[in-house]
Amino acid sequence: MMSIMHATLTDPLDVDTFAKPVQQRRFAAAMEQIASNRTPGALARVYISAAPRTMNSPKWDSWLTQITEELPAGVEILHYRNTVTNDRPYDWDSLVEQLDGLIVIGKQKRAGSRVYLLGPIARLELRSLIARKPVLLYGHNLGLIPVIDCKSQVLAPEDAPRLKLIAPKRWKEDSATLQAALHALTPGSGDTGTGQHASAVDHLAHPFAAPPQ
């Protein structure tokens, strides 16, 4: 009996994506629309959302280097330190309209873990762009992963909720969603896309409400 029960158990994280096929198709169509609308030769601006403890890590520069190498050539990378100054305070509402994409770096649950925690500010930054632009999670040992492919969960407290993102165990860097997101950040070539603008991805359009009691 024990062996039969063990055989029927499955690991819900042992997948290559948490998005449904229709959600992946909608995401790819939305990214294609973004790419087709980009002005020829225009470079994309991507903001890296990271907590102070992350930017103070001795690995910060190497993480920035890896992210830069995985993005299309010429993408302008912004983050708190090169965006916010004494003369230019943090104003996300103004900054977000200038961005073409977002990369979040969460606190890894433990070394090698696929679970990442985002603080209240990073959660709000993600929320503002998730249904409109490419939004990626940087996994320290996985590289860039579209947030659409991750499992999300809102965590207490209610007055300043955090967000937990779980990367799928069988994530592959050649996934169609990642290629679509990177294409949306590639300088425009003047080609016209055939995809139609998609509606917000179902399982991430409203991931920010309090979890059911």
Tab-separated table of N, CA and C in Angstrom, residues 44 46 67-76 144 181-187:
chain	number	residue	atom	x	y	z
A	44	ALA	N	15.717	49.645	-25.097
A	44	ALA	CA	14.795	49.455	-23.983
A	44	ALA	C	15.447	49.867	-22.665
A	46	VAL	N	15.299	48.993	-18.660
A	46	VAL	CA	14.844	47.981	-17.710
A	46	VAL	C	15.293	48.366	-16.307
A	67	ILE	N	22.995	39.574	-15.438
A	67	ILE	CA	21.722	40.061	-15.979
A	67	ILE	C	21.957	40.783	-17.296
A	68	THR	N	22.987	41.632	-17.339
A	68	THR	CA	23.303	42.370	-18.562
A	68	THR	C	23.600	41.424	-19.708
A	69	GLU	N	24.338	40.358	-19.431
A	69	GLU	CA	24.703	39.397	-20.470
A	69	GLU	C	23.493	38.625	-20.992
A	70	GLU	N	22.474	38.448	-20.155
A	70	GLU	CA	21.299	37.681	-20.577
A	70	GLU	C	20.274	38.536	-21.313
A	71	LEU	N	20.377	39.857	-21.161
A	71	LEU	CA	19.458	40.760	-21.849
A	71	LEU	C	19.973	41.067	-23.258
A	72	PRO	N	19.103	41.539	-24.148
A	72	PRO	CA	19.558	41.938	-25.481
A	72	PRO	C	20.608	43.040	-25.389
A	73	ALA	N	21.506	43.089	-26.338
A	73	ALA	CA	22.579	44.075	-26.335
A	73	ALA	C	22.019	45.490	-26.341
A	74	GLY	N	22.623	46.333	-25.510
A	74	GLY	CA	22.263	47.738	-25.509
A	74	GLY	C	21.149	48.135	-24.572
A	75	VAL	N	20.526	47.183	-23.890
A	75	VAL	CA	19.452	47.532	-22.951
A	75	VAL	C	20.011	48.429	-21.849
A	76	GLU	N	19.324	49.522	-21.566
A	76	GLU	CA	19.751	50.415	-20.502
A	76	GLU	C	19.241	49.888	-19.163
A	144	LEU	N	17.312	34.527	-15.809
A	144	LEU	CA	16.070	35.279	-15.922
A	144	LEU	C	14.887	34.365	-16.213
A	181	ALA	N	9.798	37.489	-24.113
A	181	ALA	CA	10.089	38.645	-23.262
A	181	ALA	C	11.356	39.357	-23.739
A	182	LEU	N	12.380	38.592	-24.084
A	182	LEU	CA	13.632	39.188	-24.558
A	182	LEU	C	13.424	39.868	-25.914
A	183	HIS	N	12.569	39.278	-26.736
A	183	HIS	CA	12.275	39.895	-28.036
A	183	HIS	C	11.612	41.249	-27.835
A	184	ALA	N	10.761	41.349	-26.808
A	184	ALA	CA	10.075	42.608	-26.533
A	184	ALA	C	11.045	43.689	-26.059
A	185	LEU	N	12.224	43.289	-25.592
A	185	LEU	CA	13.227	44.239	-25.113
A	185	LEU	C	14.340	44.479	-26.128
A	186	THR	N	14.207	43.877	-27.292
A	186	THR	CA	15.219	44.026	-28.338
A	186	THR	C	14.959	45.289	-29.150
A	187	PRO	N	15.999	46.055	-29.487
A	187	PRO	CA	15.809	47.274	-30.287
A	187	PRO	C	14.965	47.009	-31.521
